Short mmCIF file of C-alpha atoms in Angstrom, two decimals:
data_model
loop_
_atom_site.label_atom_id
_atom_site.label_comp_id
_atom_site.label_asym_id
_atom_site.label_seq_id
_atom_site.Cartn_x
_atom_site.Cartn_y
_atom_site.Cartn_z
CA UNK A 1 0.00 -0.01 0.00
CA UNK A 2 1.55 3.31 -1.07
CA UNK A 3 1.74 6.14 1.38
CA UNK A 4 -0.62 9.05 0.95
CA UNK A 5 0.48 12.64 1.20
CA UNK A 6 1.13 13.50 4.85
CA UNK A 7 -1.78 15.18 6.61
CA UNK A 8 -1.24 17.75 9.35
CA UNK A 9 -3.41 19.89 11.58
CA UNK A 10 -3.16 23.66 11.93
CA UNK A 11 -1.80 23.00 15.43
CA UNK A 12 1.07 21.05 13.87
CA UNK A 13 1.90 24.01 11.64
CA UNK A 14 1.65 26.51 14.46
CA UNK A 15 4.44 24.70 16.34
CA UNK A 16 6.92 25.55 13.58
CA UNK A 17 7.34 29.32 13.71
CA UNK A 18 11.03 29.94 14.18
CA UNK A 19 14.06 30.35 11.96
CA UNK A 20 15.09 26.85 12.91
CA UNK A 21 11.81 25.35 11.73
CA UNK A 22 9.50 27.50 9.68
CA UNK A 23 6.24 26.14 8.24
CA UNK A 24 3.47 27.98 6.47
CA UNK A 25 0.22 26.99 4.76
CA UNK A 26 -1.46 28.15 1.59
CA UNK A 27 -4.54 26.76 -0.17
CA UNK A 28 -4.69 23.89 2.29
CA UNK A 29 -1.11 22.80 1.67
CA UNK A 30 1.73 22.76 4.19
CA UNK A 31 5.20 24.05 3.30
CA UNK A 32 8.48 23.80 5.18
CA UNK A 33 10.34 26.94 4.05
CA UNK A 34 13.10 26.80 6.65
CA UNK A 35 15.86 26.42 4.07
CA UNK A 36 14.35 29.16 1.89
CA UNK A 37 14.40 31.89 4.54
CA UNK A 38 17.83 33.25 3.60
CA UNK A 39 16.98 33.16 -0.12
CA UNK A 40 13.65 34.97 0.09
CA UNK A 41 13.92 38.19 -1.97
CA UNK A 42 11.83 40.06 0.56
CA UNK A 43 14.01 38.96 3.45
CA UNK A 44 13.45 36.29 6.09
CA UNK A 45 11.70 38.71 8.44
CA UNK A 46 8.63 38.79 6.24
CA UNK A 47 8.24 35.01 6.24
CA UNK A 48 9.01 34.69 9.94
CA UNK A 49 6.33 37.25 10.68
CA UNK A 50 3.81 34.76 9.28
CA UNK A 51 5.55 31.55 10.37
CA UNK A 52 3.12 28.88 11.53
CA UNK A 53 0.26 30.65 9.77
CA UNK A 54 -1.65 30.65 6.51
CA UNK A 55 -0.13 33.00 3.92
CA UNK A 56 -2.60 32.65 1.06
CA UNK A 57 -4.13 36.09 1.50
CA UNK A 58 -0.78 37.73 2.18
CA UNK A 59 0.74 36.33 -1.00
CA UNK A 60 -2.22 37.63 -3.01
CA UNK A 61 -1.97 41.12 -1.53
CA UNK A 62 0.08 43.11 -4.07
CA UNK A 63 0.36 46.09 -1.73
CA UNK A 64 2.02 44.00 0.94
CA UNK A 65 4.23 41.75 -1.14
CA UNK A 66 3.71 41.00 -4.83
CA UNK A 67 4.34 37.42 -5.91
CA UNK A 68 4.77 36.15 -9.47
CA UNK A 69 3.65 32.84 -10.87
CA UNK A 70 7.21 31.58 -10.59
CA UNK A 71 7.10 32.30 -6.84
CA UNK A 72 4.12 30.00 -6.51
CA UNK A 73 5.91 27.35 -8.58
CA UNK A 74 8.94 27.66 -6.32
CA UNK A 75 6.78 27.33 -3.23
CA UNK A 76 5.56 23.92 -4.39
CA UNK A 77 9.12 22.60 -4.06
CA UNK A 78 8.80 23.00 -0.29
CA UNK A 79 5.44 21.26 0.10
CA UNK A 80 5.51 18.57 2.80
CA UNK A 81 1.80 17.79 3.15
CA UNK A 82 -1.63 19.26 3.49
CA UNK A 83 -4.00 20.43 6.22
CA UNK A 84 -6.62 17.90 7.22
CA UNK A 85 -10.31 18.73 7.00
CA UNK A 86 -10.84 18.48 10.74
CA UNK A 87 -14.57 17.69 10.66
CA UNK A 88 -15.76 17.43 14.25
CA UNK A 89 -18.54 15.41 15.90
CA UNK A 90 -17.47 15.82 19.52
CA UNK A 91 -18.72 19.10 20.93
CA UNK A 92 -19.16 20.69 24.33
CA UNK A 93 -22.92 21.21 23.95
CA UNK A 94 -23.63 17.51 23.28
CA UNK A 95 -26.27 15.99 25.54
CA UNK A 96 -27.02 12.31 26.00
CA UNK A 97 -30.54 10.96 25.87
CA UNK A 98 -31.95 7.66 27.10
CA UNK A 99 -32.79 6.62 23.54
CA UNK A 100 -29.49 7.78 21.98
CA UNK A 101 -29.12 6.02 18.63
CA UNK A 102 -26.55 7.66 16.32
CA UNK A 103 -27.02 7.51 12.56
CA UNK A 104 -24.71 5.34 10.49
CA UNK A 105 -21.76 7.14 8.95
CA UNK A 106 -21.70 7.61 5.19
CA UNK A 107 -18.37 5.84 4.75
CA UNK A 108 -17.67 7.14 1.26
CA UNK A 109 -18.41 10.74 2.18
CA UNK A 110 -16.45 10.46 5.43
CA UNK A 111 -13.34 9.27 3.65
CA UNK A 112 -13.66 11.80 0.87
CA UNK A 113 -14.08 14.57 3.40
CA UNK A 114 -11.46 13.62 6.00
CA UNK A 115 -9.02 11.29 4.21
CA UNK A 116 -8.48 9.49 7.49
CA UNK A 117 -9.57 5.82 7.35
CA UNK A 118 -11.81 4.24 4.77
CA UNK A 119 -14.44 2.35 6.72
CA UNK A 120 -15.21 0.22 3.69
CA UNK A 121 -11.78 -1.42 3.90
CA UNK A 122 -9.79 -3.23 6.63
CA UNK A 123 -8.59 -0.62 9.12
CA UNK A 124 -5.31 -2.04 10.41
CA UNK A 125 -3.34 -1.88 7.11
CA UNK A 126 -4.56 1.68 6.65
CA UNK A 127 -3.30 2.63 10.11
CA UNK A 128 0.05 0.94 9.59
CA UNK A 129 0.74 2.63 6.27
CA UNK A 130 -1.08 5.91 6.90
CA UNK A 131 0.87 9.14 6.62
CA UNK A 132 -0.94 11.53 8.93
CA UNK A 133 0.57 13.31 11.88
CA UNK A 134 -0.13 12.28 15.47
CA UNK A 135 -2.12 15.46 15.97
CA UNK A 136 -4.38 14.67 13.01
CA UNK A 137 -4.76 11.04 14.16
CA UNK A 138 -5.83 12.14 17.66
CA UNK A 139 -8.20 14.70 16.24
CA UNK A 140 -9.87 12.16 13.96
CA UNK A 141 -9.86 9.06 16.13
CA UNK A 142 -11.84 10.93 18.77
CA UNK A 143 -14.57 11.88 16.31
CA UNK A 144 -17.00 8.92 16.51
CA UNK A 145 -18.19 7.07 13.42
CA UNK A 146 -20.94 4.46 13.33
CA UNK A 147 -21.45 1.37 11.19
CA UNK A 148 -24.35 -1.02 10.97
CA UNK A 149 -21.91 -3.95 11.17
CA UNK A 150 -18.67 -4.46 13.03
CA UNK A 151 -15.73 -2.92 11.21
CA UNK A 152 -13.00 -5.08 9.71
CA UNK A 153 -9.48 -4.79 11.07
CA UNK A 154 -7.59 -7.36 8.99
CA UNK A 155 -10.01 -8.46 6.33
CA UNK A 156 -9.84 -12.28 6.24
CA UNK A 157 -12.51 -13.86 8.42
CA UNK A 158 -10.10 -16.24 10.13
CA UNK A 159 -8.19 -13.25 11.50
CA UNK A 160 -11.21 -11.08 12.28
CA UNK A 161 -12.49 -13.63 14.76
CA UNK A 162 -9.53 -12.85 17.03
CA UNK A 163 -10.33 -9.13 17.06
CA UNK A 164 -13.95 -9.41 18.20
CA UNK A 165 -15.30 -10.33 21.62
CA UNK A 166 -18.94 -10.84 22.51
CA UNK A 167 -19.91 -9.41 25.88
CA UNK A 168 -21.06 -12.73 27.39
CA UNK A 169 -17.60 -14.24 26.91
CA UNK A 170 -16.37 -12.08 29.76
CA UNK A 171 -18.52 -13.60 32.54
CA UNK A 172 -18.24 -17.07 31.01
CA UNK A 173 -14.43 -16.94 31.11
CA UNK A 174 -13.61 -14.86 34.16
CA UNK A 175 -16.32 -15.64 36.73
CA UNK A 176 -15.33 -19.32 37.03
CA UNK A 177 -11.68 -18.27 37.37
CA UNK A 178 -12.60 -15.67 40.00
CA UNK A 179 -14.69 -18.26 41.85
CA UNK A 180 -11.83 -20.75 41.88
CA UNK A 181 -9.35 -18.18 43.11
CA UNK A 182 -11.84 -17.06 45.76
CA UNK A 183 -12.45 -20.60 47.00
CA UNK A 184 -8.73 -21.17 47.12
CA UNK A 185 -8.40 -18.08 49.31
CA UNK A 186 -11.07 -19.37 51.71
CA UNK A 187 -9.36 -22.77 52.05
CA UNK A 188 -5.99 -21.08 52.52
CA UNK A 189 -7.39 -18.91 55.32
CA UNK A 190 -8.65 -22.11 57.00
CA UNK A 191 -5.32 -23.91 56.86
CA UNK A 192 -2.49 -25.21 54.68
CA UNK A 193 -3.35 -25.99 51.09
CA UNK A 194 -1.08 -27.69 48.53
CA UNK A 195 0.42 -25.41 45.92
CA UNK A 196 -1.49 -25.01 42.69
CA UNK A 197 1.14 -26.90 40.69
CA UNK A 198 1.12 -29.82 43.13
CA UNK A 199 -2.66 -30.10 43.47
CA UNK A 200 -4.98 -27.58 41.83
CA UNK A 201 -8.10 -29.44 43.00
CA UNK A 202 -10.04 -28.08 45.97
CA UNK A 203 -11.70 -30.18 48.71
CA UNK A 204 -15.16 -28.71 48.07
CA UNK A 205 -16.85 -31.31 50.27
CA UNK A 206 -15.30 -29.64 53.32
CA UNK A 207 -16.66 -26.13 52.62
CA UNK A 208 -19.35 -26.41 55.29
CA UNK A 209 -16.84 -27.38 57.96
CA UNK A 210 -14.52 -24.42 57.50
CA UNK A 211 -14.32 -21.89 60.35
CA UNK A 212 -16.38 -18.73 60.04
CA UNK A 213 -13.35 -16.47 60.26
CA UNK A 214 -12.01 -17.95 57.01
CA UNK A 215 -15.12 -16.63 55.27
CA UNK A 216 -15.00 -13.27 57.00
CA UNK A 217 -11.32 -12.78 56.17
CA UNK A 218 -12.01 -13.69 52.56
CA UNK A 219 -14.98 -11.31 52.41
CA UNK A 220 -12.79 -8.45 53.62
CA UNK A 221 -10.17 -9.20 50.97
CA UNK A 222 -12.84 -9.71 48.29
CA UNK A 223 -14.49 -6.33 48.85
CA UNK A 224 -11.08 -4.68 49.09
CA UNK A 225 -10.37 -6.20 45.68
CA UNK A 226 -13.61 -4.65 44.40
CA UNK A 227 -12.41 -1.26 45.63
CA UNK A 228 -8.93 -1.74 44.13
CA UNK A 229 -10.45 -2.55 40.74
CA UNK A 230 -12.35 0.75 40.65
CA UNK A 231 -9.02 2.52 41.07
CA UNK A 232 -7.30 0.35 38.44
CA UNK A 233 -10.23 0.95 36.08
CA UNK A 234 -9.68 4.69 36.38
CA UNK A 235 -5.89 4.55 36.03
CA UNK A 236 -5.98 2.11 33.08
CA UNK A 237 -8.47 4.32 31.28
CA UNK A 238 -6.82 7.62 31.99
CA UNK A 239 -3.10 6.83 31.94
CA UNK A 240 -2.83 3.83 29.59
CA UNK A 241 -5.74 4.00 27.18
CA UNK A 242 -5.61 7.80 27.03
CA UNK A 243 -1.86 8.23 26.90
CA UNK A 244 -2.67 10.28 23.79
CA UNK A 245 -0.35 13.26 24.05
CA UNK A 246 2.67 11.21 25.13
CA UNK A 247 2.53 9.01 22.04
CA UNK A 248 5.52 9.20 19.71
CA UNK A 249 4.56 10.56 16.30
CA UNK A 250 5.20 7.23 14.62
CA UNK A 251 2.78 4.93 12.72
CA UNK A 252 3.72 1.90 14.84
CA UNK A 253 2.77 3.63 18.09
CA UNK A 254 -0.35 5.18 16.59
CA UNK A 255 -1.42 1.73 15.38
CA UNK A 256 -0.83 0.29 18.85
CA UNK A 257 -2.90 3.10 20.38
CA UNK A 258 -5.63 2.45 17.82
CA UNK A 259 -5.78 -1.23 18.69
CA UNK A 260 -5.69 -0.62 22.45
CA UNK A 261 -8.39 2.03 22.70
CA UNK A 262 -8.47 4.34 19.71
CA UNK A 263 -10.78 2.08 17.76
CA UNK A 264 -13.29 2.20 20.61
CA UNK A 265 -13.45 6.00 20.40
CA UNK A 266 -13.51 5.87 16.62
CA UNK A 267 -16.32 3.28 16.54
CA UNK A 268 -17.92 3.52 19.99
CA UNK A 269 -21.04 1.54 19.07
CA UNK A 270 -19.22 -1.47 17.60
CA UNK A 271 -20.81 -4.14 19.76
CA UNK A 272 -18.03 -6.65 19.22
CA UNK A 273 -15.31 -4.31 20.42
CA UNK A 274 -16.82 -2.99 23.63
CA UNK A 275 -15.34 -5.50 26.06
CA UNK A 276 -11.70 -6.30 26.64
CA UNK A 277 -10.38 -9.27 24.66
CA UNK A 278 -9.25 -12.00 27.10
CA UNK A 279 -5.66 -11.88 25.85
CA UNK A 280 -5.45 -8.15 26.58
CA UNK A 281 -6.88 -8.58 30.07
CA UNK A 282 -4.37 -11.33 30.80
CA UNK A 283 -1.54 -9.05 29.68
CA UNK A 284 -2.76 -6.14 31.79
CA UNK A 285 -3.71 -8.12 34.87
CA UNK A 286 -0.68 -10.42 35.15
CA UNK A 287 1.72 -7.78 36.60
CA UNK A 288 -0.86 -6.88 39.24
CA UNK A 289 -1.67 -10.46 40.23
CA UNK A 290 2.05 -11.17 40.60
CA UNK A 291 2.50 -7.99 42.60
CA UNK A 292 -0.33 -9.04 44.93
CA UNK A 293 1.42 -12.34 45.62
CA UNK A 294 4.72 -10.56 46.21
CA UNK A 295 3.18 -8.14 48.74
CA UNK A 296 0.72 -10.40 50.58
CA UNK A 297 0.38 -13.98 51.80
CA UNK A 298 -1.38 -16.29 49.36
CA UNK A 299 -4.86 -16.24 51.01
CA UNK A 300 -4.97 -12.42 51.06
CA UNK A 301 -3.58 -12.11 47.53
CA UNK A 302 -6.08 -14.59 46.13
CA UNK A 303 -8.97 -12.89 47.94
CA UNK A 304 -7.95 -9.51 46.49
CA UNK A 305 -7.55 -10.96 42.99
CA UNK A 306 -10.91 -12.73 43.16
CA UNK A 307 -12.66 -9.50 44.17
CA UNK A 308 -10.90 -7.47 41.48
CA UNK A 309 -11.74 -10.04 38.79
CA UNK A 310 -15.42 -10.09 39.72
CA UNK A 311 -15.61 -6.30 39.61
CA UNK A 312 -13.78 -6.36 36.26
CA UNK A 313 -16.58 -8.55 34.92
CA UNK A 314 -19.15 -6.08 36.26
CA UNK A 315 -17.19 -3.23 34.68
CA UNK A 316 -17.01 -4.80 31.21
CA UNK A 317 -20.64 -5.89 31.19
CA UNK A 318 -21.68 -2.43 32.35
CA UNK A 319 -19.55 -0.89 29.63
CA UNK A 320 -21.32 -2.93 26.98
CA UNK A 321 -24.72 -2.14 28.46
CA UNK A 322 -23.98 1.60 28.50
CA UNK A 323 -23.53 1.55 24.75
CA UNK A 324 -26.35 -0.82 23.81
CA UNK A 325 -28.95 -1.40 26.52
CA UNK A 326 -31.80 0.36 28.32
CA UNK A 327 -30.82 0.56 31.96
CA UNK A 328 -32.19 1.27 35.46
CA UNK A 329 -31.84 4.73 36.96
CA UNK A 330 -28.26 4.67 38.33
CA UNK A 331 -26.92 2.97 35.24
CA UNK A 332 -28.78 5.39 32.99
CA UNK A 333 -26.93 8.20 34.74
CA UNK A 334 -23.59 6.44 34.25
CA UNK A 335 -24.51 5.73 30.64
CA UNK A 336 -25.02 9.43 29.97
CA UNK A 337 -21.77 10.15 31.79
CA UNK A 338 -19.79 7.62 29.76
CA UNK A 339 -21.30 8.59 26.43
CA UNK A 340 -20.40 12.20 27.24
CA UNK A 341 -16.80 11.00 27.48
CA UNK A 342 -17.12 9.87 23.87
CA UNK A 343 -19.21 12.66 22.39
CA UNK A 344 -18.54 15.67 24.57
CA UNK A 345 -15.03 15.65 26.07
CA UNK A 346 -12.74 12.64 25.86
CA UNK A 347 -10.20 14.28 28.19
CA UNK A 348 -12.56 13.98 31.18
CA UNK A 349 -14.93 11.38 32.62
CA UNK A 350 -12.73 8.26 32.86
CA UNK A 351 -14.89 6.37 35.35
CA UNK A 352 -17.22 3.69 33.97
CA UNK A 353 -18.66 1.96 37.02
CA UNK A 354 -18.68 5.13 39.13
CA UNK A 355 -17.56 8.78 39.15
CA UNK A 356 -15.74 8.51 42.46
CA UNK A 357 -12.17 8.69 41.16
CA UNK A 358 -13.07 11.36 38.64
CA UNK A 359 -14.27 13.44 41.56
CA UNK A 360 -11.18 12.65 43.64
CA UNK A 361 -8.74 13.47 40.82
CA UNK A 362 -10.73 16.42 39.46
CA UNK A 363 -11.55 14.86 36.08
CA UNK A 364 -15.32 14.73 36.54
CA UNK A 365 -17.26 15.56 33.39
CA UNK A 366 -20.29 17.84 33.71
CA UNK A 367 -23.26 16.19 32.01
#
């Protein structure tokens, strides 16, 4: 796939306004005229006065500085890209409604207008070979699009199946695991238990004979794990999934960002990409489960992990429901709050199951 002409935002251009790096725009095109400054017949001061700005009107103004056709031809030699369209969907006055149902995006018009990603084609190759700046990527990926069917990432069906996760897979996979870890914690609180590698089976027939304090200790750890997950949920969302402005301006990193979370903001109603793929959750949770076992005895660590896993399941199922389901009162409020994160201000409102950490860390989103 050949690279397209590089696309910038006006913010990109505005950053280059010095003699060491001087960019200008004209007729939607971006020019790096740094090396031309000393050769400009009108002197470098005139160009530097308009560095980082659009010069189309200035170049047409004969009273200010007359330019011949050859000057325009010469300017083309310094073209490095063009300014993106910057069509915006996210806006501060957006308000969520209980029956929010966005219209499907006209894929052909969207691509013609924005030249970002063609929704009619697999998205991953386009991301990998795309030639837009990080600024333009972040601007566009946070403008939601909507398709009647789940978008294609790779193209071939045998690969697509690994990129899509139905919501009910989450409780089916993780609740039994959380239950096993929780039961292991209870037995460990009651007395010695063989290591998992030596004997993973649990003596379930002795559950009724375990001392009450084993259950109470487990319950304390379990609910503490619930609480810890709410904090992890916030930090994952804010500092990992929304690492936006710390991303290197490189297609590989932009593609990784797109796969991790960008695609969710780009296609927020894609029902098969609303919950975390099991492989990703394993990758994200493994360091924390190991840390728990390093810091605490096995029964406490397992109780914390069990509680966190259960609340993760609640989180992911809630997340799906917020995008696709009619909900009871509290969840309707959180649905409006979360959708506002997508359609109103993606730099605020990171909580999904609750607003508590947004309030604590001053990132609450007015809805």
